[in-house]
N, CA and C of each residue as an Amber inpcrd file, in Angstrom:
protein
   555
   0.7900000  -1.2700000   0.0250000   0.0060000  -0.0570000   0.0330000
   0.8600000   1.2950000   0.0210000   1.8970000   1.2770000   0.8350000
   2.6990000   2.4510000   0.9550000   3.4760000   2.5610000  -0.3610000
   3.9450000   1.5850000  -0.9860000   4.4970000   1.6500000  -2.3420000
   3.6490000   2.2230000  -3.3570000   2.3390000   1.8190000  -3.3390000
   1.4680000   2.3780000  -4.2760000   1.1970000   3.8890000  -3.9480000
   1.1270000   4.2020000  -2.6700000   0.9840000   5.6830000  -2.3660000
   2.2460000   6.4640000  -2.9040000   3.3550000   5.8830000  -2.6450000
   4.5970000   6.6570000  -3.0820000   4.6500000   6.6710000  -4.7380000
   4.2380000   5.6350000  -5.2960000   4.1820000   5.6920000  -6.6720000
   3.1630000   6.7580000  -7.1840000   1.9980000   6.8300000  -6.6100000
   1.0270000   7.8380000  -7.0750000   1.6000000   9.2170000  -6.7760000
   2.2510000   9.4860000  -5.7950000   2.7620000  10.7380000  -5.4300000
   3.8200000  11.1880000  -6.4910000   4.7160000  10.1770000  -6.7980000
   5.7880000  10.4000000  -7.8130000   5.1370000  10.6800000  -9.2140000
   4.1020000   9.9740000  -9.6080000   3.4300000  10.2030000 -10.8190000
   2.7830000  11.5660000 -10.8540000   2.2000000  11.9990000  -9.7110000
   1.5920000  13.3680000  -9.6040000   2.6920000  14.4400000  -9.7130000
   3.7980000  14.1690000  -9.0090000   4.8700000  15.2380000  -9.0840000
   5.4700000  15.3120000 -10.4820000   5.5530000  14.2050000 -11.1830000
   6.0430000  14.2800000 -12.6060000   5.0910000  15.0750000 -13.4840000
   3.8210000  14.7960000 -13.2520000   2.8130000  15.5120000 -13.9920000
   2.7490000  17.0460000 -13.6280000   3.0490000  17.3330000 -12.3860000
   3.1290000  18.6740000 -11.9360000   4.2790000  19.3720000 -12.4820000
   5.4640000  18.7250000 -12.6560000   6.6240000  19.3060000 -13.3600000
   6.2490000  19.6020000 -14.7640000   5.6420000  18.6330000 -15.4670000
   5.2730000  18.8950000 -16.8520000   4.4150000  20.0890000 -16.9780000
   3.4430000  20.2530000 -16.1620000   2.5510000  21.3800000 -16.2670000
   3.0740000  22.6430000 -15.5670000   4.2170000  22.5810000 -14.9920000
   4.8710000  23.6470000 -14.2830000   4.0350000  24.3080000 -13.2170000
   3.3730000  23.3360000 -12.3820000   2.6410000  23.8310000 -11.2610000
   3.5530000  24.5390000 -10.1860000   3.0460000  25.5380000  -9.6140000
   3.7470000  26.1280000  -8.4270000   3.3480000  25.2570000  -7.3080000
   4.0350000  25.4480000  -6.0990000   3.7870000  24.8050000  -4.9680000
   2.3510000  24.8490000  -4.4550000   1.7630000  26.1010000  -4.4960000
   0.5390000  26.4080000  -4.1580000  -0.5720000  25.5720000  -4.9960000
  -0.3100000  25.5400000  -6.3580000  -1.2250000  24.8540000  -7.2430000
  -1.0560000  23.3900000  -7.0620000   0.1860000  22.7690000  -6.7850000
   0.4690000  21.4340000  -6.5970000  -0.4730000  20.9830000  -5.4810000
  -0.3700000  21.5850000  -4.3760000  -1.1500000  21.3010000  -3.1710000
  -2.6320000  21.1930000  -3.4270000  -3.1330000  22.1920000  -4.0750000
  -4.6850000  22.2110000  -4.4450000  -5.0450000  21.1510000  -5.5670000
  -4.2160000  20.9090000  -6.5050000  -4.5940000  19.9270000  -7.4510000
  -4.3540000  18.4270000  -6.8410000  -3.3040000  18.2030000  -6.0140000
  -3.0640000  16.9520000  -5.4190000  -4.3390000  16.4900000  -4.5330000
  -4.8180000  17.4090000  -3.8260000  -6.0170000  17.1490000  -2.9550000
  -7.2330000  16.6550000  -3.7650000  -7.3590000  17.0420000  -4.9370000
  -8.4440000  16.5880000  -5.8160000  -8.4080000  15.1310000  -6.2730000
  -7.1210000  14.5380000  -6.0320000  -6.9820000  13.0930000  -6.3520000
  -7.3010000  12.2170000  -5.2430000  -7.6710000  12.7840000  -3.9740000
  -7.8730000  12.0030000  -2.8930000  -9.2380000  11.2020000  -2.8880000
  -9.1460000  10.0010000  -2.3270000 -10.3720000   9.1180000  -2.2380000
 -10.8630000   9.2650000  -0.7270000 -11.8460000   8.4380000  -0.3020000
 -12.4220000   8.4930000   0.9310000 -11.5560000   8.8300000   2.1680000
 -10.6660000   7.9310000   2.5310000  -9.8690000   8.0810000   3.8040000
  -8.9580000   9.3170000   3.7250000  -8.3310000   9.4430000   2.5670000
  -7.4450000  10.6380000   2.4390000  -8.2450000  12.0160000   2.3830000
  -9.4430000  11.9460000   1.8660000 -10.2290000  13.1040000   1.8740000
 -10.7360000  13.5190000   3.1850000 -11.0670000  12.4990000   4.0000000
 -11.5010000  12.7250000   5.4070000 -10.3040000  13.2330000   6.2410000
  -9.1530000  12.6760000   5.9960000  -7.8750000  13.0450000   6.6450000
  -7.6720000  14.6140000   6.3980000  -7.8180000  14.8470000   5.0760000
  -7.5420000  16.3200000   4.6310000  -8.4850000  17.2310000   5.2280000
  -9.8140000  16.8850000   5.1960000 -10.7750000  17.7760000   5.8620000
 -10.6230000  17.9910000   7.3370000  -9.9750000  17.1080000   7.9530000
  -9.8340000  17.2710000   9.4450000  -8.5230000  18.1770000   9.7570000
  -7.6560000  18.4670000   8.8260000  -6.5170000  19.2940000   8.9960000
  -6.8440000  20.7250000   9.4280000  -6.2210000  21.2930000  10.4130000
  -6.5490000  22.8170000  10.7910000  -5.9840000  23.5270000   9.4750000
  -6.7110000  24.7490000   9.4190000  -6.3590000  25.6680000   8.3250000
  -4.9410000  26.2650000   8.6030000  -4.1920000  26.5450000   7.5030000
  -2.9010000  27.1810000   7.5740000  -1.8360000  26.2510000   8.3250000
  -2.0290000  24.9480000   8.3840000  -1.0830000  24.0430000   9.0160000
   0.1470000  23.8320000   8.0590000  -0.0670000  23.8300000   6.8050000
   0.9010000  23.3390000   5.7910000   1.4160000  24.5530000   5.1640000
   2.8000000  24.6010000   5.1300000   3.5950000  25.6970000   4.4750000
   4.0720000  25.5600000   3.0510000   4.2960000  24.3690000   2.7940000
   4.7300000  23.9420000   1.4470000   4.1850000  22.7080000   0.9430000
   4.4180000  22.3300000  -0.3720000   3.8960000  21.0060000  -0.9140000
   4.7080000  19.9570000  -0.2770000   6.0080000  20.1460000  -0.0180000
   7.0470000  19.1920000   0.4240000   6.5340000  18.8560000   1.9330000
   6.0390000  19.8220000   2.6690000   5.5400000  19.5180000   4.0580000
   4.1990000  18.7380000   4.0090000   3.3840000  19.1080000   3.0130000
   2.0700000  18.4500000   2.8410000   2.2950000  17.0060000   2.4370000
   3.2090000  16.7750000   1.5950000   3.6280000  15.3890000   1.0590000
   4.0660000  14.6240000   2.2800000   4.9760000  15.2300000   3.0350000
   5.4270000  14.5070000   4.3200000   4.3570000  14.1570000   5.2270000
   3.4200000  15.0320000   5.5380000   2.3670000  14.7530000   6.3560000
   1.3720000  13.6910000   5.9030000   1.2040000  13.7310000   4.6670000
   0.3760000  12.8480000   3.8830000   0.9310000  11.3370000   4.0220000
   2.3200000  11.2410000   3.6320000   2.9400000   9.8930000   3.7760000
   3.0650000   9.4330000   5.1810000   3.2020000  10.3250000   6.1550000
   3.2800000   9.8410000   7.6320000   1.9010000   9.2930000   8.0450000
   0.9270000   9.9760000   7.5810000  -0.4390000   9.5910000   7.9710000
  -0.8410000   8.1520000   7.3870000  -0.3860000   7.9820000   6.1330000
  -0.9050000   6.6550000   5.5790000   0.2220000   5.6760000   5.4340000
   1.3230000   5.7880000   6.1430000   2.4260000   4.8700000   6.2110000
   2.0340000   3.6270000   6.9850000   1.0630000   3.7370000   7.9530000
   0.5990000   2.6370000   8.7410000  -0.2160000   1.7010000   8.0060000
  -0.7430000   2.0650000   6.8590000  -1.5470000   1.1940000   6.0320000
  -0.6070000   0.3620000   4.9620000   0.7120000   0.5210000   5.2330000
   1.5300000  -0.2480000   4.2960000   1.5380000  -1.7240000   4.6960000
   1.9760000  -2.5420000   3.7280000   2.1310000  -3.8590000   4.0220000
   3.4580000  -4.1760000   4.5950000   3.4000000  -4.8980000   5.6380000
   4.6850000  -5.0650000   6.3380000   5.5080000  -6.2540000   5.6930000
   6.8680000  -6.1300000   5.5380000   7.6820000  -7.0510000   5.0350000
   7.7270000  -8.3310000   5.8560000   7.6900000  -9.3790000   5.1030000
   7.8910000 -10.6940000   5.7450000   9.3510000 -10.8670000   6.1040000
   9.5360000 -11.6100000   7.2290000  10.8740000 -11.9300000   7.6150000
  11.0940000 -13.4090000   7.7230000  12.2100000 -13.8320000   8.0050000
  12.5290000 -15.3990000   8.2320000  11.6350000 -15.8620000   9.4050000
  11.3370000 -15.0770000  10.3810000  10.4960000 -15.4600000  11.4470000
   9.1400000 -15.7910000  11.0330000   8.6660000 -15.0710000   9.8950000
   7.3420000 -15.3290000   9.3860000   7.2890000 -16.7990000   8.7690000
   8.3750000 -17.3060000   8.3070000   8.3780000 -18.6600000   7.8140000
   8.2130000 -19.6860000   8.9630000   8.8450000 -19.3160000  10.0400000
   8.7440000 -20.2480000  11.2230000   7.3710000 -20.3260000  11.9330000
   6.5950000 -19.3540000  11.6030000   5.2080000 -19.1810000  12.1290000
   4.1460000 -20.0370000  11.3130000   4.6200000 -20.4940000  10.1160000
   3.6640000 -21.2310000   9.3580000   3.6140000 -22.7050000   9.7590000
   2.4130000 -23.1170000   9.9960000   2.1820000 -24.5210000  10.4080000
   1.1560000 -25.1610000   9.6020000   1.4080000 -26.5330000   9.3310000
   0.4530000 -27.3420000   8.4720000  -0.7540000 -27.4600000   9.3820000
  -2.0090000 -27.1510000   8.7070000  -3.2440000 -27.2690000   9.4600000
  -3.7270000 -28.6410000   9.5520000  -4.6040000 -28.8350000  10.5020000
  -5.1400000 -30.2190000  10.5200000  -6.1190000 -30.4700000   9.3550000
  -5.8770000 -31.5640000   8.7320000  -6.5670000 -32.0220000   7.5830000
  -5.8690000 -31.3280000   6.2580000  -4.9230000 -30.5660000   6.3370000
  -4.2450000 -30.0120000   5.1780000  -3.3780000 -30.9850000   4.5330000
  -3.4630000 -31.1220000   3.2610000  -2.4640000 -31.9890000   2.5020000
  -1.1170000 -31.3900000   2.4770000  -0.1370000 -32.2470000   2.2960000
   1.2770000 -31.7800000   2.1620000   1.3390000 -30.9120000   0.8150000
   0.5770000 -31.1300000  -0.0990000   0.6680000 -30.2600000  -1.2840000
   0.1850000 -28.8640000  -0.9870000  -0.9010000 -28.8490000  -0.3620000
  -1.5070000 -27.4920000   0.0240000  -0.6210000 -26.7290000   1.0870000
  -0.0540000 -27.4830000   1.9680000   0.8300000 -26.8460000   2.9460000
   2.0980000 -26.2910000   2.1700000   2.6040000 -27.0500000   1.2420000
   3.7430000 -26.6470000   0.4520000   3.4700000 -25.3290000  -0.3940000
   2.3220000 -25.3020000  -0.9890000   1.9500000 -24.1760000  -1.6920000
   1.7930000 -22.9270000  -0.9370000   1.2040000 -22.9850000   0.3220000
   0.9410000 -21.8820000   1.2440000   2.3330000 -21.4340000   1.7600000
   3.2530000 -22.4030000   2.0150000   4.5840000 -22.0800000   2.5940000
   5.2760000 -21.3430000   1.4890000   5.2740000 -21.8190000   0.3330000
   5.9570000 -21.1880000  -0.7520000   5.4760000 -19.8020000  -1.1360000
   4.2230000 -19.5570000  -0.9990000   3.7180000 -18.2600000  -1.2330000
   4.3300000 -17.2150000  -0.3040000   4.4130000 -17.5340000   0.9520000
   5.0500000 -16.7510000   2.0650000   6.4390000 -16.6000000   1.6950000
   7.1680000 -17.6930000   1.4620000   8.5960000 -17.8340000   1.2380000
   9.0730000 -16.7740000   0.1620000   8.2070000 -16.6790000  -0.8520000
   8.5840000 -15.7480000  -1.9560000   8.5880000 -14.3600000  -1.5460000
   7.8470000 -13.8960000  -0.3940000   7.8230000 -12.5640000  -0.0300000
   8.9520000 -12.2940000   0.9720000   9.7650000 -13.2650000   1.2730000
  10.8690000 -13.0390000   2.2570000  12.1860000 -12.8770000   1.4370000
  12.7220000 -11.6360000   1.5310000  13.8750000 -11.3150000   0.7040000
  15.1050000 -12.1090000   1.2380000  15.9030000 -12.5990000   0.4200000
  17.2980000 -13.1910000   0.6970000  17.2580000 -14.2110000   1.7800000
  16.2620000 -15.0220000   1.9180000  16.1920000 -16.0830000   2.8700000
  16.9830000 -17.2640000   2.3060000  17.7520000 -17.9750000   3.2270000
  18.6440000 -19.1100000   2.7020000  17.8670000 -20.3200000   2.5310000
  18.4420000 -21.2250000   1.7700000  17.8320000 -22.5130000   1.5300000
  17.7070000 -23.2690000   2.8560000  18.6700000 -23.2240000   3.7580000
  18.7140000 -23.8600000   4.9860000  17.6680000 -23.3500000   5.8890000
  17.3650000 -22.1790000   5.9150000  16.3150000 -21.5760000   6.8200000
  14.9920000 -21.9300000   6.3180000  14.7630000 -21.9030000   5.0530000
  13.5350000 -22.3390000   4.4390000  13.2360000 -23.8420000   4.7510000
  14.2280000 -24.6290000   4.5300000  14.0620000 -26.0380000   4.8020000
  13.8000000 -26.3100000   6.3570000  14.3800000 -25.6410000   7.2450000
  14.1570000 -25.8100000   8.6600000  12.8010000 -25.3210000   8.9990000
  12.4800000 -24.2270000   8.5340000  11.0310000 -23.5840000   8.8380000
   9.9660000 -24.5040000   8.2890000  10.1590000 -24.9850000   7.0650000
   9.1230000 -25.8690000   6.4410000   8.9360000 -27.1790000   7.3350000
  10.1140000 -27.8280000   7.6510000   9.9980000 -29.0420000   8.4320000
   9.4310000 -28.8780000   9.7480000   9.7750000 -27.7050000  10.4610000
   9.2800000 -27.4240000  11.7770000   7.8030000 -27.2150000  11.6700000
   7.2210000 -26.7750000  10.5900000   5.7650000 -26.5610000  10.4430000
   4.9590000 -27.7960000  10.0830000   5.6320000 -28.8830000   9.7940000
   4.9410000 -30.0360000   9.4060000   4.3480000 -30.7180000  10.5610000
   3.0350000 -31.2730000  10.3300000   2.4320000 -32.0150000  11.4120000
   3.1350000 -33.4000000  11.3560000   2.9180000 -34.1030000  12.4980000
   3.7050000 -35.4270000  12.7560000   2.9410000 -36.4330000  11.8900000
   3.2280000 -36.4540000  10.6100000   2.6760000 -37.4180000   9.6870000
   3.8090000 -38.1820000   9.0190000   3.4500000 -38.9820000   7.9740000
   4.4540000 -39.7880000   7.3440000   5.6610000 -38.9850000   6.7070000
   5.3780000 -37.8350000   6.0880000   6.4960000 -37.1380000   5.4080000
   7.3880000 -36.5850000   6.4580000   6.8180000 -36.1110000   7.5720000
   7.6730000 -35.6210000   8.7820000   8.4920000 -36.5810000   9.2250000
   8.0250000 -37.8620000   9.3570000   8.8410000 -39.0380000   9.8270000
   9.7990000 -39.3590000   8.8340000   9.5690000 -39.2660000   7.5270000
  10.5800000 -39.5150000   6.5410000  11.7390000 -38.4390000   6.6840000
  11.4000000 -37.2700000   6.8440000  12.3980000 -36.2080000   7.0120000
  13.1870000 -36.2530000   8.3590000  12.6120000 -36.8640000   9.3540000
  13.2360000 -37.1080000  10.6690000  14.3030000 -38.2350000  10.4590000
  14.0700000 -39.1950000   9.6180000  15.0510000 -40.3080000   9.3860000
  16.1940000 -39.7690000   8.5020000  15.8360000 -39.0020000   7.5710000
  16.8530000 -38.5410000   6.5600000  16.5660000 -36.9790000   6.2450000
  17.0540000 -36.1240000   7.0980000  16.8290000 -34.6110000   7.0150000
  17.4420000 -34.0850000   5.6560000  16.7560000 -32.9800000   5.2910000
  17.1310000 -32.1730000   4.1440000  17.6320000 -30.7880000   4.5770000
  18.8460000 -30.4820000   4.3350000  19.4000000 -29.1650000   4.7620000
  19.1640000 -28.0770000   3.7030000  18.9060000 -28.4620000   2.5370000
  18.5900000 -27.4580000   1.4970000  17.0650000 -27.6090000   0.9900000
  16.3970000 -26.5120000   0.9300000  15.0350000 -26.4230000   0.5820000
  14.7370000 -27.0930000  -0.7890000  15.6480000 -26.8730000  -1.6440000
  15.4690000 -27.3860000  -3.0780000  15.4110000 -29.0060000  -2.9150000
  16.3060000 -29.5620000  -2.1220000  16.3290000 -31.0350000  -1.9260000
  14.9770000 -31.4470000  -1.2790000  14.5430000 -30.7130000  -0.2790000
  13.3320000 -30.9610000   0.3310000  12.0400000 -30.9520000  -0.5670000
  12.1150000 -29.9500000  -1.4000000  11.0610000 -29.7640000  -2.5120000
  10.9890000 -30.9750000  -3.4230000  12.1280000 -31.5980000  -3.7970000
  12.2020000 -32.7680000  -4.6040000  11.5230000 -33.9540000  -3.8360000
  11.9210000 -34.1350000  -2.6130000  11.3870000 -35.2860000  -1.8240000
   9.8810000 -34.9790000  -1.6850000   9.4910000 -33.8240000  -1.3240000
   7.9830000 -33.5030000  -1.0960000   7.3340000 -33.8390000  -2.4270000
   7.8070000 -33.4070000  -3.4430000   7.0190000 -33.6020000  -4.7580000
   6.9020000 -35.0970000  -5.0660000   7.8870000 -35.9690000  -4.8180000
   7.8510000 -37.4160000  -4.8470000   6.7730000 -38.0010000  -3.9250000
   6.8000000 -37.4590000  -2.7840000   5.8620000 -37.9640000  -1.7470000
   4.4010000 -37.5810000  -2.1220000   4.1750000 -36.3210000  -2.5780000
   2.9410000 -35.8670000  -3.0400000   2.4050000 -36.7150000  -4.2110000
   3.2890000 -36.9470000  -5.2940000   3.0030000 -37.8630000  -6.2580000
   2.5920000 -39.2890000  -5.8900000   3.3100000 -39.7690000  -4.8940000
   2.9060000 -41.1510000  -4.3230000   1.6430000 -41.0570000  -3.6940000
   1.3220000 -40.0610000  -2.8720000  -0.0240000 -39.9360000  -2.2600000
  -1.2030000 -39.8050000  -3.2640000  -0.8450000 -39.0620000  -4.2150000
  -1.8440000 -38.9260000  -5.4710000  -2.0810000 -40.2240000  -6.1170000
  -1.0950000 -40.9920000  -6.3550000  -1.2270000 -42.2800000  -6.9400000
  -1.9160000 -43.2830000  -6.0770000  -1.6160000 -43.2060000  -4.7670000
  -2.3180000 -44.2640000  -3.8970000  -3.7830000 -43.8430000  -3.8000000
  -4.0840000 -42.4890000  -3.8220000  -5.4520000 -42.0060000  -3.6020000
  -6.2550000 -42.4580000  -4.9270000  -5.5650000 -42.2340000  -6.0730000
  -6.2010000 -42.6400000  -7.2570000  -6.5040000 -44.1400000  -7.4290000
  -5.5830000 -44.9560000  -6.8630000  -5.7550000 -46.3000000  -6.8320000
  -6.8450000 -46.7160000  -6.0000000  -7.0030000 -46.1250000  -4.8690000
  -8.0570000 -46.4810000  -3.9640000  -9.4470000 -46.0570000  -4.5910000
  -9.4680000 -44.9840000  -5.2430000 -10.7370000 -44.5610000  -5.8590000
 -11.0620000 -45.5870000  -7.0260000 -10.0330000 -46.0200000  -7.7690000
 -10.2920000 -46.9450000  -8.8030000 -10.8970000 -48.2440000  -8.2880000
 -10.2000000 -48.7740000  -7.0840000 -10.7780000 -49.9340000  -6.5350000
 -12.1810000 -49.7920000  -6.1000000 -12.4660000 -48.6220000  -5.4540000
 -13.8520000 -48.3350000  -4.9520000 -14.8720000 -48.3700000  -6.0340000
 -14.5060000 -47.7650000  -7.1040000 -15.4840000 -47.7750000  -8.3020000
 -15.6710000 -49.1300000  -8.8990000 -14.5550000 -49.9090000  -8.9690000
 -14.6520000 -51.3630000  -9.5940000 -15.6670000 -52.1070000  -8.5500000
 -15.4910000 -51.9540000  -7.3070000 -16.3850000 -52.6710000  -6.3600000
 -17.8110000 -52.4020000  -6.5870000 -17.9850000 -50.9790000  -6.7710000
 -19.3340000 -50.5850000  -6.9470000 -19.9280000 -51.0170000  -8.2230000
 -19.1410000 -51.1210000  -9.2810000 -19.5400000 -51.5180000 -10.5790000
 -19.9680000 -53.0210000 -10.5520000 -19.0930000 -53.8550000  -9.8810000
 -19.3100000 -55.1920000  -9.7340000 -20.4660000 -55.6080000  -8.8710000
 -20.8680000 -54.8000000  -7.8950000 -22.0530000 -54.9170000  -7.0570000
 -23.3030000 -54.6070000  -7.8920000 -23.2560000 -53.6050000  -8.8270000
 -24.3250000 -53.2990000  -9.6780000 -24.5670000 -54.2840000 -10.7370000
 -23.5080000 -54.8130000 -11.2740000 -23.6110000 -55.7390000 -12.3680000
 -23.9240000 -57.2010000 -11.9680000 -23.3540000 -57.6130000 -10.9330000
 -23.5810000 -58.9780000 -10.3980000 -24.3320000 -59.0840000  -9.1550000
 -25.6610000 -59.1160000  -9.2860000 -26.3720000 -59.2550000  -8.0210000
 -26.0890000 -60.6240000  -7.3630000 -26.4280000 -60.7690000  -6.1350000
 -25.9560000 -61.9780000  -5.4910000 -26.6620000 -63.2700000  -6.1710000
 -25.9030000 -64.3170000  -6.3520000 -26.4730000 -65.4300000  -6.9560000
 -27.5550000 -66.1920000  -6.1410000 -27.4400000 -66.0380000  -4.9110000
 -28.4060000 -66.7180000  -3.9220000 -29.1030000 -65.5510000  -3.2950000
 -30.1100000 -64.9850000  -3.7930000 -30.7260000 -63.9300000  -3.1850000
 -31.3510000 -64.3370000  -1.8320000 -31.2630000 -63.6330000  -0.8060000
 -31.8220000 -63.9590000   0.5790000 -33.4010000 -64.2320000   0.3970000
 -33.8130000 -65.2210000   0.9900000 -35.2970000 -65.4810000   0.9480000
 -35.9220000 -64.7010000   2.1900000 -37.0110000 -64.2500000   2.0050000
 -37.7550000 -63.5640000   3.0240000 -38.5350000 -64.6640000   3.9110000
 -38.0140000 -64.9410000   5.0300000 -38.5900000 -66.0530000   5.8120000
 -39.7440000 -65.4870000   6.7690000 -40.0710000 -64.3880000   6.7160000
 -41.1810000 -63.8830000   7.5850000 -42.4380000 -64.5160000   7.2930000
 -42.7550000 -64.7700000   6.0060000 -44.0360000 -65.4010000   5.6110000
 -43.9890000 -66.8280000   5.6380000 -42.8380000 -67.4650000   5.7820000
 -42.8190000 -68.8640000   5.6210000 -42.9820000 -69.5820000   7.0430000
 -43.6990000 -70.6080000   7.0590000 -43.9520000 -71.3010000   8.2640000
 -43.1050000 -72.5310000   8.3740000 -42.6020000 -72.9930000   9.4200000
 -41.7950000 -74.2280000   9.5270000 -42.5620000 -75.4150000   9.2290000
 -42.0220000 -76.4640000   8.5170000 -42.7160000 -77.7250000   8.1300000
 -42.7990000 -78.5990000   9.2560000
């Protein structure tokens, strides 16, 4: 958000240079670009508080700096945990999404953070037996494990469908007799 605000101000200042606005005009024109929150903020400013466009720009940025998106850190990765019922594949996607936002994080830290966030399931046990110090190596193992899980799941589904088809096609050879109406001989 802060980056977007800075970009908009820079764009405005470039246009103001092109049109040769004075400081007084810059201030008045810039205000016309405000939307809801910025307009409310501006309307609450006391009269004659601002001496120059530079001062106005500084006040504006200070006011809206709190709405900026905070940079992720390595600690952010260690706070990611696999959720109950979440597949390894989904956890991996969620972890990678956050990891992309962490600048200059090492392979080792990513591997450790990912492993620490895993639930105590088969893949975690596999890593406990043979740990991966590099995230790239861990990704390769995880991909193989996910493929194996998908294959097993697919095989179970196929077996379940075949059983259902066999039940539908081959009714029991000896249908049960209803003995309620029969009397013993």
